[in-house]
Amino acid sequence: MLLASAQVYAEDGPQTVVVNGQTDVEASRDFVAGKLIISRKTLEESGQQNVGDALRREPAITIGKDGRLGLLGLTGYTQILVDGRESLTDPYAMDLVQVEKIEIIKSATASTGPFGVAGTINIIRRKIDRKAMTLLRAGGSTSAGYGSANATLMSNQLPSSLPISYNFMLIANSRTTPNAEQYQQTQSLGTAAPTPQFHGESSGVSRVETVLASSEIAWAVNPEHKLSFKPAATYMGVHSHGVEQRLWGDGDTLSAERQHRDRTTIIELPLGWDWKISPDSSLSLQGRFSRMQPTTTIRRMDNWSVEGDHLRQQVRDLDVTNRFLDLTFKTAFTGGHDFSAGMKLAKIDNDADYTDLIDGLPDLSQAVLGTSTHARTERRQFFVQDDWRVNKSLSLSAGMSTEQRIHELDEGTVHNRPRFSIWSPSAHVAYKVGGDSKRQLRASVARTFQAPDTGQLFLHPTINPLAPCYDRSLCGANTLDTADSAGNPKLLPERSLGVNLSYAHGLGASSEAKIEFYTRDITHKTGTELALENVAWATVPRYVMRPANLGDATLRGVNLEGRLAARDVWKEAPNLDLQGSVGYAHSALRDLPGPDNRLEGQLPWRAKLGAGYALADLPLKLNLDANWLPGDWFRNNLTQRTYQSNRFTLNAGANWKVGATQRLIFNIDNLLARDSHSINEYYGANQTLRRYTNNDAYARFSVRLEMNL
């Protein structure tokens, strides 16, 4: 049961992780709902560059086979927040220099909102330090011969004669990732043996470039009032190039070349006011305006042995305007009550223009729902929460969160108005056995939700490029494995009732073992539905993949987590720390036939193990992390199921403190680089299609230099 760790370092190397004089383990014991804290010191000494890479080492975080991170094995059900709010960019890609700490909770609280079925990861951004300093980081990496680079500059200034402080941050990244796969497909008619249909291979390279410039200006008007302004500008560019070769059993061939470009600019203008009403009460008002303008350009050249050469070009221009207003009040009452209440208001306008060309002429099949869409979303969220320390041993927390969401969707002449209101009560109990904070029992119950996003509600189709419409008229037929995709404006939010029961036993300041049982009962489970439909963009029925509410689902699981700092149990032990977890779970979709009708991504078991060793005679720390996931089948819907092979990944790193202000960091990700395999099965009228795919894996080697100037 004990597979885990704390951070222990040599005296002349990185120092012991502390949060206000506490280790991360000690700081995490103070929260009724079982909040885990990863401090800035822990993040800095992890040797990682961004939030995602640092979280992979945390025992509570699960890693899916698609690489996504989450809690309780439910990567798609984990809420990710930045300063308690949604982020316009990928939070996992945030440079650690931007981060003060990370909070993890595997249940839901009123203050974090109703949308965390598996829990919430809240990234708290770094505030202005009360000192002048300049930090420079630069690094590079390589994978399969493709190079990547990154650089970060942060400057913190405190004008001595003014009650104003400010900082400036500039981050630039360029990362190149190769990919390659080989596949073959067979067909079975009735009970006959499978016969080959085609085989093929594809390869490509994707380059992601990001430039972020941000600043924070803080003005202490007086001891009670503080104003802050945090403007930021971001540019993100993605350029990918790929080729594909396919050969059918009858001799037909396809050679395709694809170029994909995404360019996104984001401007954010947040303004905040903090009022210290009294020593026990505070009020915070945060307003944010942002504008995001992504443009996607796709160019695909197809060379068919039967159809001939065709050029498809697609351009998507988006313009997204966000307006947010958050108000939070906190106070403390006599008797050990910490009370908070607040509201979050949002208005989001999303305009999209579509340009689709075939051989230089408009694609009429893509224009049946118009060449533009407009969406307006209004959200109103309110919460109240009370944390009550009854006595030295017992603490209680109860709260209520509610949200109303209204969508106005216009696609040509089609108008839809999805809307819903939700109520999310939550309650938590923490009991310190014998008044000892190292031994705690916790119980949580919460009603949570998973809301559909705007993209899932639009009807506008994406036509499968392997079943295209070249004659500039409505489409013909496609097949099960070349289904189009479209949204569903009737999609309902998923509703979940969750229970968590845990016991944590501390072994020292940085060592702890924990066992946790959890359940989730989900209604209106969202998945995909693959069906043959009469659609506006075709003259005959076509197979279409849509998001749909599949019915009810249940989940039961247990997690074992641990952290062990060797010197917590033996003062003369090597400077060694261990951390890890093992999880077991069973889930089922009641309205899908078994077997394999489990929640997508929820595996029957998973395991993680990490180790860190600080050398006694050198300011050098070595890290090793491993992650195990079993092979498994799962049923996507009534007509499709998927197998994914087992995954074992191994990462290694070295953190060398060169001098008082310099560090050199080496990392090897996916050290063994094992290829992965998958099988996709499609069931139709008297036929079964099976596609076997092999995806190549690559190791990544990186080095980074950090300097305080």
Coordinates of N, CA and C in Angstrom, one line a residue, residues 263-431:
R263 N -3.5 29.4 -36.3 CA -2.9 30.6 -35.7 C -3.9 31.2 -34.8
T264 N -3.5 31.5 -33.5 CA -4.4 32.0 -32.5 C -3.7 33.2 -31.8
T265 N -4.4 34.3 -31.7 CA -4.0 35.4 -30.8 C -5.0 35.6 -29.7
I266 N -4.5 35.9 -28.5 CA -5.4 36.1 -27.4 C -4.9 37.3 -26.6
I267 N -5.9 38.2 -26.4 CA -5.6 39.4 -25.6 C -6.5 39.3 -24.3
E268 N -5.8 39.4 -23.1 CA -6.6 39.3 -21.9 C -6.3 40.6 -21.1
L269 N -7.4 41.2 -20.5 CA -7.3 42.4 -19.7 C -8.1 42.2 -18.4
P270 N -7.4 41.5 -17.4 CA -8.1 41.3 -16.1 C -7.8 42.5 -15.2
L271 N -8.8 42.9 -14.4 CA -8.7 44.0 -13.4 C -9.3 43.5 -12.1
G272 N -8.5 43.7 -11.0 CA -9.0 43.2 -9.7 C -9.0 44.2 -8.7
W273 N -9.9 44.1 -7.7 CA -10.0 44.9 -6.5 C -10.1 44.0 -5.3
D274 N -9.2 44.1 -4.3 CA -9.3 43.4 -3.1 C -9.4 44.3 -1.9
W275 N -10.5 44.1 -1.1 CA -10.8 44.9 0.0 C -10.7 44.1 1.3
K276 N -9.8 44.5 2.2 CA -9.7 43.9 3.5 C -10.6 44.6 4.5
I277 N -11.9 44.1 4.6 CA -12.9 44.8 5.3 C -12.6 44.9 6.8
S278 N -12.1 43.7 7.3 CA -11.7 43.6 8.7 C -10.6 42.5 8.8
P279 N -10.1 42.3 10.0 CA -9.1 41.2 10.1 C -9.6 39.9 9.7
D280 N -11.0 39.7 9.8 CA -11.6 38.4 9.5 C -12.4 38.4 8.2
S281 N -12.5 39.5 7.5 CA -13.4 39.6 6.4 C -12.7 40.2 5.2
S282 N -13.0 39.7 4.0 CA -12.5 40.3 2.8 C -13.5 40.2 1.6
L283 N -13.3 41.1 0.7 CA -14.1 41.1 -0.5 C -13.2 41.2 -1.7
S284 N -13.4 40.4 -2.8 CA -12.6 40.4 -4.0 C -13.5 40.5 -5.2
L285 N -13.2 41.5 -6.0 CA -14.0 41.7 -7.3 C -13.0 41.6 -8.4
Q286 N -13.2 40.6 -9.4 CA -12.4 40.4 -10.5 C -13.2 40.5 -11.8
G287 N -12.7 41.4 -12.7 CA -13.3 41.5 -14.0 C -12.3 41.2 -15.1
R288 N -12.8 40.4 -16.1 CA -11.9 40.0 -17.1 C -12.5 40.2 -18.5
F289 N -11.8 40.8 -19.4 CA -12.2 40.9 -20.8 C -11.1 40.3 -21.6
S290 N -11.5 39.4 -22.6 CA -10.6 38.8 -23.4 C -11.1 38.6 -24.8
R291 N -10.2 38.5 -25.8 CA -10.6 38.3 -27.1 C -9.7 37.3 -27.8
M292 N -10.2 36.3 -28.3 CA -9.4 35.2 -28.9 C -9.8 35.1 -30.4
Q293 N -8.8 35.0 -31.3 CA -9.1 34.9 -32.7 C -8.2 33.8 -33.3
P294 N -8.8 32.6 -33.4 CA -8.1 31.5 -34.0 C -8.5 31.4 -35.5
T295 N -7.5 31.0 -36.3 CA -7.7 30.7 -37.7 C -7.1 29.4 -38.1
T296 N -7.9 28.5 -38.7 CA -7.4 27.2 -39.0 C -7.5 27.1 -40.6
T297 N -6.4 26.6 -41.1 CA -6.3 26.4 -42.6 C -5.8 25.0 -42.8
I298 N -6.6 24.2 -43.6 CA -6.3 22.8 -44.0 C -6.2 22.7 -45.5
R299 N -5.1 22.1 -45.9 CA -4.9 21.9 -47.4 C -4.6 20.4 -47.5
R300 N -5.5 19.7 -48.3 CA -5.3 18.3 -48.5 C -5.3 18.0 -50.0
M301 N -4.2 17.3 -50.4 CA -4.1 16.9 -51.8 C -4.3 15.4 -51.9
D302 N -5.3 14.9 -52.6 CA -5.6 13.5 -52.7 C -5.3 13.0 -54.1
N303 N -4.6 11.9 -54.2 CA -4.3 11.3 -55.5 C -4.9 9.9 -55.5
W304 N -6.1 9.8 -56.1 CA -6.7 8.5 -56.1 C -6.5 7.8 -57.4
S305 N -6.3 6.5 -57.4 CA -6.1 5.7 -58.6 C -7.4 5.7 -59.4
V306 N -8.6 5.9 -58.8 CA -9.9 5.8 -59.4 C -10.4 7.2 -59.6
E307 N -10.4 8.1 -58.6 CA -11.0 9.4 -58.6 C -10.1 10.4 -59.3
G308 N -8.8 10.2 -59.4 CA -7.9 11.2 -59.9 C -7.4 12.1 -58.8
D309 N -6.8 13.2 -59.2 CA -6.3 14.2 -58.2 C -7.3 15.2 -57.8
H310 N -7.4 15.6 -56.5 CA -8.3 16.6 -56.1 C -7.7 17.3 -54.9
L311 N -7.9 18.6 -54.9 CA -7.4 19.5 -53.8 C -8.6 20.0 -53.0
R312 N -8.5 19.8 -51.7 CA -9.5 20.3 -50.7 C -8.9 21.3 -49.9
Q313 N -9.5 22.5 -49.7 CA -9.0 23.6 -48.9 C -10.1 24.0 -47.9
Q314 N -9.8 24.2 -46.7 CA -10.8 24.6 -45.7 C -10.1 25.7 -44.8
V315 N -10.9 26.7 -44.5 CA -10.5 27.8 -43.7 C -11.6 28.1 -42.7
R316 N -11.2 28.1 -41.4 CA -12.1 28.4 -40.3 C -11.6 29.7 -39.6
D317 N -12.4 30.7 -39.6 CA -12.0 32.0 -38.9 C -13.0 32.1 -37.7
L318 N -12.4 32.2 -36.5 CA -13.2 32.4 -35.3 C -12.9 33.7 -34.6
D319 N -13.9 34.2 -34.0 CA -13.7 35.4 -33.2 C -14.5 35.2 -31.9
V320 N -13.8 35.1 -30.8 CA -14.4 34.8 -29.5 C -14.2 35.9 -28.5
T321 N -15.2 36.5 -28.0 CA -15.2 37.6 -27.0 C -15.7 37.1 -25.7
N322 N -14.9 37.2 -24.6 CA -15.3 36.7 -23.3 C -15.4 37.9 -22.3
R323 N -16.4 37.9 -21.5 CA -16.6 38.9 -20.5 C -17.0 38.2 -19.2
F324 N -16.1 38.3 -18.2 CA -16.3 37.6 -16.9 C -16.3 38.6 -15.8
L325 N -17.1 38.3 -14.8 CA -17.2 39.1 -13.5 C -17.3 38.2 -12.4
D326 N -16.4 38.2 -11.4 CA -16.4 37.3 -10.3 C -16.4 38.1 -9.0
L327 N -17.2 37.8 -8.0 CA -17.3 38.5 -6.8 C -17.2 37.4 -5.7
T328 N -16.3 37.6 -4.7 CA -16.1 36.6 -3.6 C -16.0 37.3 -2.3
F329 N -16.8 36.9 -1.3 CA -16.8 37.4 0.0 C -16.4 36.3 1.0
K330 N -15.5 36.6 1.9 CA -15.0 35.6 2.9 C -15.0 36.3 4.3
T331 N -15.5 35.5 5.3 CA -15.4 36.0 6.7 C -15.3 34.9 7.6
A332 N -15.0 35.1 8.8 CA -14.9 34.1 9.9 C -15.8 34.5 11.0
F333 N -16.6 33.6 11.5 CA -17.5 33.8 12.6 C -16.9 33.1 13.9
T334 N -17.4 33.5 15.0 CA -17.0 32.8 16.2 C -17.5 31.4 16.2
G335 N -16.8 30.6 16.9 CA -17.2 29.1 17.0 C -16.5 28.3 15.9
G336 N -15.5 28.9 15.2 CA -14.7 28.2 14.2 C -15.3 28.1 12.8
H337 N -16.2 29.0 12.5 CA -16.8 29.0 11.1 C -16.0 29.9 10.2
D338 N -15.7 29.4 9.0 CA -15.1 30.1 7.9 C -16.1 30.1 6.8
F339 N -16.7 31.3 6.5 CA -17.8 31.4 5.6 C -17.4 32.1 4.3
S340 N -17.9 31.6 3.1 CA -17.6 32.3 1.9 C -18.8 32.2 1.0
A341 N -18.9 33.2 0.2 CA -20.0 33.3 -0.8 C -19.6 34.1 -2.0
G342 N -20.2 33.8 -3.1 CA -19.8 34.5 -4.3 C -20.7 34.3 -5.5
M343 N -20.3 35.0 -6.6 CA -21.0 34.8 -7.9 C -20.0 34.9 -9.0
K344 N -20.4 34.2 -10.1 CA -19.6 34.3 -11.3 C -20.5 34.5 -12.5
L345 N -20.3 35.6 -13.2 CA -21.1 35.9 -14.4 C -20.3 35.9 -15.6
A346 N -20.8 35.4 -16.7 CA -20.0 35.3 -18.0 C -20.9 35.5 -19.2
K347 N -20.4 36.2 -20.2 CA -21.0 36.3 -21.5 C -20.0 36.0 -22.5
I348 N -20.3 35.1 -23.4 CA -19.3 34.6 -24.4 C -19.9 34.7 -25.8
D349 N -19.3 35.4 -26.7 CA -19.8 35.5 -28.1 C -18.8 34.8 -29.0
N350 N -19.3 33.9 -29.8 CA -18.4 33.1 -30.7 C -19.0 33.1 -32.1
D351 N -18.2 33.8 -33.0 CA -18.6 33.9 -34.4 C -17.6 33.1 -35.2
A352 N -18.1 32.3 -36.2 CA -17.2 31.5 -37.0 C -17.6 31.7 -38.5
D353 N -16.6 31.8 -39.4 CA -16.8 31.8 -40.8 C -16.1 30.6 -41.4
Y354 N -16.8 30.0 -42.4 CA -16.3 28.8 -43.0 C -16.0 29.0 -44.5
T355 N -14.9 28.6 -45.0 CA -14.6 28.6 -46.4 C -14.2 27.2 -46.8
D356 N -14.9 26.5 -47.7 CA -14.6 25.2 -48.2 C -14.6 25.2 -49.7
L357 N -13.4 24.7 -50.2 CA -13.2 24.7 -51.6 C -12.8 23.3 -52.1
I358 N -13.3 22.9 -53.2 CA -12.8 21.6 -53.9 C -12.3 22.0 -55.3
D359 N -11.0 21.7 -55.5 CA -10.4 22.1 -56.7 C -10.6 23.6 -57.1
G360 N -10.6 24.4 -56.1 CA -10.7 25.8 -56.3 C -12.1 26.4 -56.4
L361 N -13.2 25.5 -56.3 CA -14.5 25.9 -56.4 C -15.3 25.6 -55.1
P362 N -16.3 26.4 -54.7 CA -17.0 26.2 -53.4 C -17.5 24.8 -53.3
D363 N -17.4 24.2 -52.1 CA -17.9 22.9 -51.8 C -19.4 23.1 -51.3
L364 N -20.4 22.7 -52.1 CA -21.8 23.0 -51.8 C -22.3 22.1 -50.7
S365 N -21.7 20.9 -50.5 CA -22.2 20.0 -49.4 C -21.9 20.6 -48.1
Q366 N -20.8 21.4 -47.9 CA -20.5 22.0 -46.6 C -21.3 23.3 -46.4
A367 N -22.0 23.8 -47.4 CA -22.7 25.1 -47.2 C -24.2 24.9 -46.9
V368 N -24.6 23.7 -46.8 CA -26.1 23.5 -46.6 C -26.6 24.1 -45.3
L369 N -25.7 24.3 -44.3 CA -26.1 24.9 -43.0 C -25.5 26.3 -42.9
G370 N -25.2 26.9 -44.1 CA -24.6 28.2 -44.1 C -23.1 28.2 -44.0
T371 N -22.5 29.3 -44.3 CA -21.0 29.5 -44.2 C -20.6 30.2 -43.0
S372 N -21.5 30.4 -42.0 CA -21.1 31.1 -40.8 C -22.0 30.6 -39.6
T373 N -21.5 30.7 -38.4 CA -22.3 30.4 -37.2 C -22.1 31.5 -36.2
H374 N -23.0 31.6 -35.3 CA -22.9 32.5 -34.2 C -23.4 31.8 -32.9
A375 N -22.7 32.0 -31.9 CA -23.2 31.4 -30.6 C -23.0 32.4 -29.5
R376 N -24.0 32.6 -28.7 CA -23.8 33.4 -27.5 C -24.2 32.6 -26.3
T377 N -23.3 32.6 -25.3 CA -23.5 31.8 -24.1 C -23.6 32.8 -22.9
E378 N -24.6 32.6 -22.0 CA -24.7 33.4 -20.8 C -24.6 32.4 -19.6
R379 N -23.8 32.7 -18.6 CA -23.7 31.8 -17.5 C -23.8 32.6 -16.2
R380 N -24.6 32.1 -15.3 CA -24.7 32.7 -13.9 C -24.5 31.7 -12.9
Q381 N -23.5 31.9 -12.1 CA -23.1 30.9 -11.0 C -23.1 31.6 -9.7
F382 N -23.6 30.9 -8.7 CA -23.7 31.4 -7.3 C -23.3 30.3 -6.3
F383 N -22.6 30.6 -5.2 CA -22.2 29.6 -4.3 C -22.2 30.2 -2.8
V384 N -22.4 29.3 -1.9 CA -22.2 29.6 -0.5 C -21.5 28.4 0.1
Q385 N -20.6 28.6 1.1 CA -19.9 27.5 1.7 C -19.5 27.9 3.1
D386 N -19.6 26.9 4.0 CA -19.2 27.1 5.4 C -18.3 26.0 5.9
D387 N -17.1 26.3 6.3 CA -16.2 25.4 6.9 C -16.2 25.6 8.4
W388 N -16.5 24.5 9.1 CA -16.7 24.6 10.6 C -15.8 23.7 11.3
R389 N -14.8 24.3 12.1 CA -14.0 23.5 12.9 C -14.7 23.3 14.3
V390 N -15.4 22.2 14.4 CA -16.2 21.9 15.6 C -15.4 21.8 16.9
N391 N -14.3 21.1 16.8 CA -13.3 21.0 17.9 C -12.0 20.5 17.4
K392 N -11.1 20.1 18.2 CA -9.8 19.7 17.8 C -9.8 18.6 16.8
S393 N -10.8 17.7 17.0 CA -10.8 16.5 16.2 C -11.7 16.5 15.0
L394 N -12.8 17.3 15.1 CA -13.9 17.2 14.1 C -14.0 18.5 13.3
S395 N -14.1 18.4 12.0 CA -14.3 19.5 11.1 C -15.4 19.2 10.1
L396 N -16.2 20.1 9.8 CA -17.3 19.9 8.8 C -17.3 21.0 7.7
S397 N -17.8 20.7 6.5 CA -17.9 21.7 5.5 C -19.2 21.3 4.7
A398 N -19.9 22.4 4.4 CA -21.2 22.2 3.6 C -21.3 23.4 2.7
G399 N -21.9 23.2 1.5 CA -22.1 24.3 0.6 C -23.1 24.0 -0.5
M400 N -23.4 25.0 -1.2 CA -24.3 24.8 -2.4 C -23.8 25.7 -3.5
S401 N -23.7 25.1 -4.7 CA -23.4 25.9 -5.9 C -24.5 25.7 -6.9
T402 N -24.8 26.7 -7.7 CA -25.8 26.6 -8.7 C -25.4 27.4 -9.9
E403 N -25.8 26.9 -11.1 CA -25.5 27.6 -12.3 C -26.6 27.5 -13.3
Q404 N -26.8 28.6 -14.0 CA -27.8 28.6 -15.1 C -27.0 29.0 -16.4
R405 N -27.2 28.2 -17.4 CA -26.5 28.4 -18.7 C -27.5 28.4 -19.8
I406 N -27.3 29.5 -20.7 CA -28.2 29.6 -21.8 C -27.3 29.8 -23.1
H407 N -27.6 29.0 -24.1 CA -26.9 29.0 -25.4 C -27.9 29.6 -26.4
E408 N -27.4 30.5 -27.3 CA -28.2 30.9 -28.5 C -27.3 30.5 -29.7
L409 N -27.8 29.6 -30.5 CA -27.0 29.0 -31.6 C -27.7 29.3 -32.9
D410 N -27.0 30.0 -33.8 CA -27.5 30.3 -35.2 C -26.5 29.7 -36.2
E411 N -27.1 28.8 -37.1 CA -26.4 28.2 -38.2 C -27.2 28.4 -39.4
G412 N -26.9 29.4 -40.2 CA -27.8 29.7 -41.4 C -29.2 30.1 -40.9
T413 N -30.1 29.3 -41.4 CA -31.5 29.5 -41.0 C -31.9 28.7 -39.8
V414 N -31.0 27.9 -39.3 CA -31.3 27.0 -38.1 C -31.0 27.7 -36.8
H415 N -31.9 27.8 -35.9 CA -31.7 28.4 -34.6 C -32.0 27.4 -33.5
N416 N -31.1 27.2 -32.5 CA -31.3 26.4 -31.4 C -31.0 27.2 -30.1
R417 N -31.7 26.8 -29.0 CA -31.6 27.5 -27.8 C -31.5 26.5 -26.6
P418 N -30.4 25.8 -26.5 CA -30.2 24.9 -25.4 C -30.0 25.7 -24.1
R419 N -30.6 25.2 -23.0 CA -30.4 25.8 -21.7 C -30.6 24.8 -20.6
F420 N -30.0 25.1 -19.5 CA -30.2 24.2 -18.3 C -29.8 24.9 -17.0
S421 N -30.4 24.5 -16.0 CA -30.1 25.0 -14.6 C -29.7 23.8 -13.7
I422 N -28.7 24.0 -12.9 CA -28.2 22.9 -12.1 C -28.0 23.4 -10.6
W423 N -28.2 22.4 -9.7 CA -28.0 22.7 -8.3 C -27.0 21.6 -7.8
S424 N -25.9 22.1 -7.1 CA -24.9 21.2 -6.7 C -24.6 21.3 -5.2
P425 N -25.2 20.5 -4.3 CA -24.9 20.5 -2.9 C -23.7 19.7 -2.7
S426 N -22.9 20.0 -1.6 CA -21.7 19.2 -1.3 C -21.5 19.3 0.3
A427 N -21.0 18.2 0.8 CA -20.7 18.1 2.3 C -19.5 17.3 2.5
H428 N -18.7 17.7 3.5 CA -17.5 17.0 3.8 C -17.3 16.9 5.3
V429 N -16.7 15.8 5.8 CA -16.4 15.6 7.2 C -15.0 15.1 7.3
A430 N -14.2 15.7 8.2 CA -12.8 15.3 8.5 C -12.7 15.0 10.0
Y431 N -12.2 13.8 10.4 CA -12.1 13.5 11.8 C -10.6 13.1 12.1

